[in-house]
Amino acid sequence: MSDDLCSLTLSEAAEAIKTKYVTSVKLTKACLSRIESLDSNIKSIAAIDPDKALASAHEADKALANGDAEGLLHGVPLAHKDMFYRAGRISGCGSKIRANFVPDKTGSVLERFDRSGALDIARLNMVEFALGVTGHNKVMPTPRNPWNTDYITGGSSSGSGAAVSSRLIFGAMGSDTGGSIRFPSCCNGITGLKPTSGRVSRFGTMPLSASLDTLGPMARTAKDTAIMLQAIAGHDARDPTSSRLAVPNYLSNLGRGIKGLRIAIPENYFYDPVAPEIADIVGESLKVFRSGGAEIVPVVVPDSIALTNPLTSMIAGTEGASIHQKWLQQRPNDYGTQTKARLNKGPLIPATRYLQAKSMRAPVLKEFCKAVFDKADVLHCPVMVSAVPSICETDFSAAPGFSNLITAMGHCTRPFNFMGLPSLTIPCGFTSNGLPTAFQIVGKPFDESTLFRAGHAYQKLTDWHEQAPNI
C-alpha cells in the first residue's frame, strides 16, 4: 500500500489529502518507509528527522479537520536541495565547509511552501556548492541514478532528481545556473522547470552566481511543476532582483491543448553535436506535438548563440570565485578537487572580459527573441547532447577530457541561463543504455504558462513521465 501511495503524482497526492481519501500522516509514513528501504543505494537524502516529519503531518491533518487548510500543497511531503535555508536547521550545501552551518533565516521559497501547507521532510544531497553538472561530489555522498546506479544523476540538483525519480518524495526544489535542474531531470526521467530569471526569489539560498542563479521545481509532471511554481513565484522585497510582474494562474491554461501552438525547431547550433540516437528520440516527440495540432516552425537562431556557453561559464566562474575567495585562501583542502579547480579559474578572468560578457546579455537576448519568438510561441530542443554517461566516465580525476565534457553538456542548456529564459524539461524516451533522455521547451520571458500548457499536452498523449525505475 505504501508503494501505491508513493506512486501518486504531486497533484494526485494533494487532491487525495484535500478530499480526505488519505491523510498527510499516511502519505508521510509511506515516504519515510520508502526512504528507509531504498535510499541506502540511491543516496539522495542528506538528512531527515522522521519524528519531526510525522509531527508536521499530524499538524497538517489537524488543520484540515478544523477547516484551516487552504494551500495548494497542504500536507504533501516535499524535500529540497540542501542549499535552501531554514532557520535553526543545518544547510550543508553539499560541502565540508558548511557541514555545520545553521542559518538564522528561512528562505523565501521555503516560507512560501510553508504557507501552501507543504511539508519539508528532508534535506537532499547535491554537488558541492552546486558547482558541477555530472552529480559527482568528492566530499559528501554522490547520489546514484535509480535507473542504474553505475550512471550519473546529473547535477548539481542530483539528490532532487534521484529522490523524485525514486518516488521517495512528491516534488523537490533545485537550482539552475547552467543546467542544474534540467540535467538531473533529463538523467532521471522527471519533469523540471528552470524559470525566467527573477520569477522566483533567491532570498535565503546559497549563492553561486548572482547573475545566473535560478530556483525551480522538479516533479513528475508538468502539472506538478506548475503547482509548485504557483506556490513560490512572485516578487520578494528581500530579493531586489525578483520581478514585480504579476504571477498568472499557471493551472488555468493546462487544459487548452496545443492546437495552433507554434513550436520552433532550430536548424543550427542546438543539434550540431547531438548524438544520432538523441536526435531521433527528441525528433519523435515532435510527431506527438503535430498529432495534437501544433505547428512546427523551422528557425535559424542567431550566430551569437554560440558565444553563450563559454560566456555563461565565464560569468559563473568569476562570480563563484568572488563568493569563495576567503574560503579558498583559508580552507583550500576542504574543497573537492573538481570544485576547487573550477573556482580557481575565476580569479584569472580579467574584469574587462567579465563586464563585456555581462554587457552582451541584453543584445543577445533581443536578437534571439526576434529570430525565434517573432515566428513561434516556444522553442523545442534537446537537453543533453548524448546518452547519460556512467559515473566512471565522468570522474574528474579519471576522465582526461573532463573540461570538454562540461562544455558539451552545457551546449543546449547554458544559452538559456545566459539569456534568462524559462525552460521546461520533459522526459521523452530511453537511449540504448536504458537511461532516460528528454527535450526542453523554451519560452519567452515570464511565459512559463505556455511551457506548462505544451508540456501537459505532451504528457496527456504519452506515458514517458509515468515510467519508474525498478528499485
XYZ file of N, CA and C in Angstrom, residues 204-361:
474
model
N 17.598 33.786 0.907
C 17.725 32.664 1.831
C 18.142 31.373 1.171
N 18.964 31.485 0.113
C 19.535 30.298 -0.513
C 21.025 30.536 -0.756
N 21.778 29.452 -0.845
C 23.203 29.547 -1.109
C 23.442 30.124 -2.505
N 24.235 31.178 -2.616
C 24.507 31.746 -3.938
C 25.675 31.048 -4.637
N 25.639 31.025 -5.935
C 26.783 30.610 -6.740
C 27.148 31.722 -7.706
N 26.136 32.206 -8.450
C 26.368 33.261 -9.426
C 25.179 34.208 -9.406
N 25.400 35.409 -8.924
C 24.293 36.362 -8.761
C 23.616 36.696 -10.077
N 24.342 36.592 -11.176
C 23.780 36.945 -12.483
C 23.013 35.812 -13.133
N 23.225 34.573 -12.664
C 22.709 33.417 -13.389
C 21.822 32.487 -12.566
N 21.947 32.487 -11.251
C 21.219 31.532 -10.416
C 19.711 31.656 -10.592
N 19.049 30.526 -10.758
C 17.593 30.463 -10.736
C 17.179 29.264 -9.898
N 15.992 29.346 -9.306
C 15.464 28.284 -8.457
C 14.182 27.766 -9.081
N 14.025 26.431 -9.140
C 12.835 25.905 -9.784
C 12.441 24.530 -9.306
N 11.201 24.127 -9.619
C 10.656 22.861 -9.137
C 11.002 21.670 -10.013
N 11.090 20.514 -9.365
C 11.332 19.242 -10.032
C 10.297 18.249 -9.510
N 9.556 17.632 -10.412
C 8.492 16.714 -10.026
C 8.274 15.724 -11.163
N 7.122 15.055 -11.166
C 6.918 14.016 -12.164
C 6.221 14.520 -13.412
N 5.448 15.571 -13.287
C 4.664 16.036 -14.429
C 4.744 17.552 -14.571
N 4.356 18.015 -15.746
C 4.282 19.458 -15.978
C 3.262 20.094 -15.029
N 2.150 19.408 -14.795
C 1.144 19.930 -13.868
C 1.714 20.074 -12.465
N 2.498 19.101 -12.030
C 3.114 19.173 -10.704
C 4.027 20.385 -10.579
N 4.851 20.599 -11.603
C 5.772 21.736 -11.532
C 5.013 23.059 -11.591
N 3.891 23.077 -12.302
C 3.069 24.293 -12.345
C 2.504 24.610 -10.963
N 2.040 23.582 -10.259
C 1.506 23.783 -8.907
C 2.595 24.309 -7.981
N 3.788 23.738 -8.077
C 4.879 24.174 -7.217
C 5.272 25.614 -7.518
N 5.370 25.958 -8.819
C 5.728 27.335 -9.163
C 4.651 28.301 -8.687
N 3.382 27.903 -8.782
C 2.293 28.755 -8.314
C 2.473 29.126 -6.850
N 2.991 28.170 -6.077
C 3.149 28.391 -4.644
C 4.301 29.338 -4.304
N 5.311 29.424 -5.164
C 6.534 30.140 -4.775
C 6.854 31.369 -5.611
N 6.201 31.545 -6.759
C 6.560 32.643 -7.664
C 6.095 33.985 -7.117
N 6.781 35.038 -7.548
C 6.343 36.387 -7.209
C 7.424 37.230 -6.575
N 7.176 38.523 -6.562
C 8.149 39.478 -6.037
C 8.395 39.273 -4.546
N 9.621 39.540 -4.145
C 10.013 39.465 -2.742
C 10.898 40.676 -2.464
N 10.474 41.522 -1.539
C 11.230 42.740 -1.243
C 12.638 42.430 -0.741
N 12.836 41.232 -0.205
C 14.164 40.858 0.304
C 15.116 40.432 -0.807
N 14.591 40.262 -2.008
C 15.424 39.948 -3.168
C 15.169 41.010 -4.227
N 16.007 42.029 -4.318
C 15.759 43.127 -5.263
C 15.808 42.696 -6.724
N 16.347 41.495 -7.010
C 16.377 41.016 -8.395
C 15.094 40.287 -8.777
N 14.190 40.077 -7.830
C 12.939 39.383 -8.156
C 11.998 40.332 -8.884
N 11.272 39.768 -9.836
C 10.420 40.577 -10.710
C 9.151 41.032 -10.003
N 8.690 42.208 -10.374
C 7.414 42.735 -9.870
C 6.235 42.390 -10.771
N 6.500 41.693 -11.865
C 5.408 41.299 -12.752
C 4.426 40.399 -12.013
N 3.141 40.565 -12.297
C 2.117 39.750 -11.652
C 2.307 38.275 -12.008
N 1.951 37.418 -11.069
C 2.045 35.971 -11.290
C 0.713 35.476 -11.844
N 0.714 34.863 -13.027
C -0.550 34.366 -13.595
C -0.995 33.083 -12.898
N -2.183 32.643 -13.236
C -2.665 31.339 -12.782
C -2.110 30.285 -13.727
N -1.088 29.574 -13.266
C -0.416 28.618 -14.146
C -1.268 27.397 -14.459
N -2.276 27.139 -13.662
C -3.097 25.954 -13.878
C -4.235 26.200 -14.860
N -4.562 27.463 -15.109
C -5.748 27.774 -15.910
C -5.590 27.410 -17.382
N -4.353 27.357 -17.890
C -4.123 27.073 -19.306
C -3.819 25.614 -19.604
N -3.691 24.788 -18.562
C -3.209 23.427 -18.778
C -4.099 22.626 -19.723
N -5.385 22.831 -19.658
C -6.299 22.025 -20.455
C -6.605 22.573 -21.842
N -5.915 23.629 -22.243
C -6.231 24.265 -23.527
C -5.807 23.438 -24.731
N -4.897 22.511 -24.516
C -4.365 21.778 -25.657
C -3.369 22.620 -26.434
N -2.888 22.079 -27.545
C -1.817 22.765 -28.287
C -2.178 23.011 -29.746
N -3.440 22.889 -30.074
C -3.829 23.159 -31.452
C -3.483 24.599 -31.819
N -2.701 24.749 -32.880
C -2.284 26.073 -33.328
C -1.041 26.609 -32.644
N -0.541 25.922 -31.614
C 0.685 26.370 -30.959
C 1.855 26.237 -31.931
N 2.647 27.290 -32.037
C 3.782 27.283 -32.958
C 5.048 26.883 -32.211
N 5.653 25.767 -32.634
C 6.847 25.238 -31.974
C 8.036 25.384 -32.910
N 9.011 26.171 -32.492
C 10.205 26.405 -33.306
C 11.191 25.255 -33.154
N 11.743 24.834 -34.273
C 12.786 23.819 -34.301
C 14.044 24.447 -34.872
N 15.138 24.503 -34.099
C 16.343 25.171 -34.590
C 17.050 24.368 -35.673
N 17.397 25.039 -36.742
C 18.114 24.390 -37.841
C 19.625 24.470 -37.661
N 20.081 25.247 -36.708
C 21.520 25.379 -36.474
C 21.790 25.384 -34.974
N 23.029 25.212 -34.627
C 23.603 25.233 -33.291
C 23.163 24.074 -32.397
N 21.899 24.005 -31.998
C 21.492 23.103 -30.920
C 21.705 21.628 -31.255
N 21.563 21.253 -32.513
C 21.726 19.853 -32.881
C 23.129 19.550 -33.418
N 23.988 20.544 -33.500
C 25.299 20.339 -34.128
C 26.090 19.180 -33.513
N 26.212 19.090 -32.152
C 26.995 17.986 -31.582
C 26.136 16.841 -31.034
N 24.839 16.838 -31.325
C 23.933 15.868 -30.703
C 24.095 14.481 -31.326
N 24.188 13.454 -30.457
C 24.302 12.075 -30.920
C 23.050 11.673 -31.699
N 23.207 10.834 -32.724
C 22.068 10.462 -33.562
C 20.885 9.886 -32.784
N 21.152 9.039 -31.768
C 20.008 8.445 -31.074
C 19.242 9.481 -30.258
N 19.945 10.498 -29.750
C 19.258 11.582 -29.043
C 18.417 12.387 -30.031
N 18.989 12.700 -31.178
C 18.244 13.448 -32.199
C 17.001 12.684 -32.632
N 17.132 11.363 -32.759
C 15.989 10.556 -33.182
C 14.886 10.542 -32.125
N 15.268 10.350 -30.860
C 14.270 10.279 -29.785
C 13.582 11.625 -29.605
N 14.374 12.687 -29.565
C 13.797 14.021 -29.412
C 12.927 14.353 -30.625
N 13.373 13.922 -31.808
C 12.589 14.162 -33.009
C 11.240 13.466 -32.978
N 11.178 12.275 -32.361
C 9.911 11.552 -32.246
C 8.885 12.351 -31.443
N 9.364 13.122 -30.475
C 8.424 13.897 -29.659
C 7.698 14.949 -30.493
N 8.329 15.401 -31.571
C 7.680 16.389 -32.442
C 6.460 15.797 -33.145
N 6.516 14.509 -33.420
C 5.357 13.856 -34.041
C 4.153 13.911 -33.109
N 4.420 13.797 -31.799
C 3.341 13.871 -30.817
C 2.726 15.265 -30.818
N 3.587 16.274 -30.846
C 3.074 17.648 -30.882
C 2.256 17.897 -32.159
N 2.741 17.378 -33.276
C 1.978 17.527 -34.522
C 0.610 16.858 -34.403
N 0.584 15.676 -33.780
C -0.687 14.964 -33.662
C -1.678 15.714 -32.785
N -1.164 16.564 -31.901
C -2.029 17.374 -31.056
C -2.448 18.685 -31.697
N -1.986 18.928 -32.921
C -2.394 20.126 -33.641
C -1.401 21.262 -33.619
N -0.204 21.025 -33.077
C 0.803 22.086 -33.059
C 1.418 22.268 -34.444
N 1.902 23.462 -34.695
C 2.575 23.789 -35.957
C 4.072 23.822 -35.715
N 4.823 23.068 -36.489
C 6.278 23.015 -36.351
C 6.906 24.041 -37.291
N 7.712 24.931 -36.731
C 8.260 26.053 -37.488
C 9.790 26.009 -37.442
N 10.458 25.690 -38.547
C 11.925 25.730 -38.560
C 12.418 27.174 -38.389
N 13.468 27.349 -37.594
C 14.055 28.675 -37.402
C 15.577 28.571 -37.445
N 16.196 29.654 -37.814
C 17.654 29.786 -37.730
C 17.951 30.722 -36.578
N 18.665 30.213 -35.563
C 18.980 31.053 -34.414
C 20.213 31.894 -34.738
N 20.354 33.065 -34.123
C 21.485 33.943 -34.427
C 22.828 33.285 -34.108
N 23.846 33.646 -34.852
C 25.188 33.101 -34.630
C 25.712 33.415 -33.232
N 25.218 34.488 -32.623
C 25.688 34.873 -31.289
C 25.379 33.820 -30.235
N 24.470 32.879 -30.531
C 24.131 31.843 -29.566
C 25.350 30.987 -29.233
N 26.282 30.857 -30.174
C 27.474 30.035 -29.947
C 28.367 30.611 -28.858
N 28.220 31.899 -28.569
C 29.037 32.532 -27.531
C 28.485 32.305 -26.132
N 27.222 31.917 -26.033
C 26.567 31.938 -24.726
C 27.053 30.854 -23.774
N 27.479 29.711 -24.292
C 28.000 28.660 -23.412
C 29.286 29.115 -22.715
N 30.324 29.531 -23.459
C 31.540 29.999 -22.779
C 31.325 31.263 -21.950
N 30.437 32.157 -22.391
C 30.195 33.369 -21.616
C 29.514 33.057 -20.280
N 28.598 32.092 -20.303
C 27.959 31.669 -19.056
C 28.990 31.092 -18.100
N 29.885 30.266 -18.629
C 30.940 29.682 -17.807
C 31.842 30.763 -17.217
N 32.140 31.773 -18.019
C 32.989 32.867 -17.550
C 32.323 33.642 -16.414
N 31.057 33.975 -16.593
C 30.342 34.745 -15.565
C 30.216 33.938 -14.283
N 29.807 32.677 -14.398
C 29.641 31.837 -13.213
C 30.974 31.620 -12.506
N 32.031 31.423 -13.280
C 33.342 31.208 -12.673
C 33.837 32.421 -11.918
N 33.641 33.598 -12.497
C 34.089 34.829 -11.859
C 33.284 35.114 -10.596
N 31.973 35.038 -10.701
C 31.128 35.346 -9.549
C 31.266 34.289 -8.457
N 31.407 33.025 -8.858
C 31.613 31.973 -7.865
C 32.915 32.150 -7.110
N 33.981 32.502 -7.819
C 35.278 32.706 -7.170
C 35.237 33.865 -6.184
N 34.472 34.910 -6.511
C 34.387 36.057 -5.588
C 33.684 35.672 -4.293
N 32.687 34.791 -4.379
C 31.983 34.331 -3.177
C 32.886 33.446 -2.330
N 33.702 32.638 -2.979
C 34.507 31.638 -2.266
C 35.930 32.108 -1.968
N 36.258 33.338 -2.277
C 37.643 33.796 -2.169
C 38.249 33.549 -0.789
N 37.517 33.885 0.254
C 38.046 33.738 1.610
C 38.287 32.274 1.952
N 37.313 31.426 1.643
C 37.474 30.003 1.942
C 38.579 29.371 1.113
N 38.715 29.808 -0.151
C 39.786 29.265 -0.986
C 41.161 29.571 -0.408
N 41.265 30.698 0.267
C 42.535 31.076 0.897
C 42.732 30.381 2.240
N 41.662 30.264 3.013
C 41.784 29.766 4.386
C 41.550 28.263 4.525
N 40.734 27.681 3.632
C 40.374 26.271 3.775
C 40.441 25.539 2.436
N 41.515 25.682 1.693
C 41.570 25.097 0.347
C 41.450 23.576 0.339
N 41.947 22.924 1.389
C 41.924 21.460 1.421
C 40.566 20.882 1.769
N 39.613 21.739 2.119
C 38.260 21.262 2.425
C 37.358 21.239 1.197
N 37.890 21.645 0.046
C 37.146 21.564 -1.209
C 37.469 20.256 -1.932
N 36.513 19.734 -2.669
C 36.798 18.647 -3.588
C 37.645 19.139 -4.741
N 38.323 18.223 -5.405
C 39.274 18.617 -6.452
C 38.595 19.341 -7.608
N 37.431 18.825 -8.044
C 36.747 19.452 -9.172
C 36.292 20.856 -8.820
N 35.672 21.021 -7.645
C 35.156 22.327 -7.237
C 36.282 23.332 -7.114
N 37.359 22.926 -6.462
C 38.487 23.846 -6.261
C 39.120 24.239 -7.599
N 39.279 23.268 -8.486
C 39.898 23.565 -9.783
C 39.062 24.570 -10.571
N 37.745 24.409 -10.540
C 36.885 25.326 -11.295
C 36.843 26.710 -10.651
N 36.794 26.761 -9.333
C 36.766 28.061 -8.659
C 38.090 28.814 -8.824
N 39.189 28.089 -8.880
C 40.499 28.745 -9.011
C 40.710 29.376 -10.378
N 39.865 29.040 -11.352
C 39.969 29.676 -12.668
C 39.363 31.079 -12.659
N 38.430 31.324 -11.733
C 37.726 32.599 -11.704
C 38.627 33.819 -11.580
N 39.579 33.821 -10.631
C 40.436 34.999 -10.467
C 41.323 35.294 -11.666
N 41.473 34.339 -12.569
C 42.323 34.541 -13.749
C 41.591 35.252 -14.882
N 40.275 35.432 -14.730
C 39.488 36.093 -15.773
C 39.547 37.604 -15.573
N 40.009 38.368 -16.547
C 40.106 39.827 -16.387
C 38.725 40.456 -16.162
N 38.709 41.495 -15.348
C 37.453 42.185 -15.067
C 36.823 42.731 -16.347
N 37.662 43.153 -17.300
C 37.124 43.687 -18.558
C 36.351 42.622 -19.322
N 36.872 41.361 -19.322
C 36.190 40.270 -20.012
C 34.865 39.951 -19.332
N 34.892 39.942 -18.008
C 33.671 39.663 -17.239
C 32.593 40.706 -17.528
N 32.964 41.968 -17.510
C 31.999 43.034 -17.755
C 31.499 43.012 -19.199
N 32.380 42.690 -20.122
C 31.955 42.568 -21.517
C 30.942 41.435 -21.681
N 31.193 40.325 -20.986
C 30.280 39.182 -21.058
C 28.899 39.580 -20.556
N 28.844 40.284 -19.449
C 27.545 40.692 -18.901
C 26.853 41.704 -19.815
N 27.628 42.560 -20.437
C 27.025 43.585 -21.293
C 26.409 43.002 -22.554
N 26.788 41.784 -22.891
C 26.271 41.155 -24.109
C 24.909 40.501 -23.903
N 24.481 40.351 -22.670
C 23.260 39.578 -22.411
C 22.026 40.213 -23.062
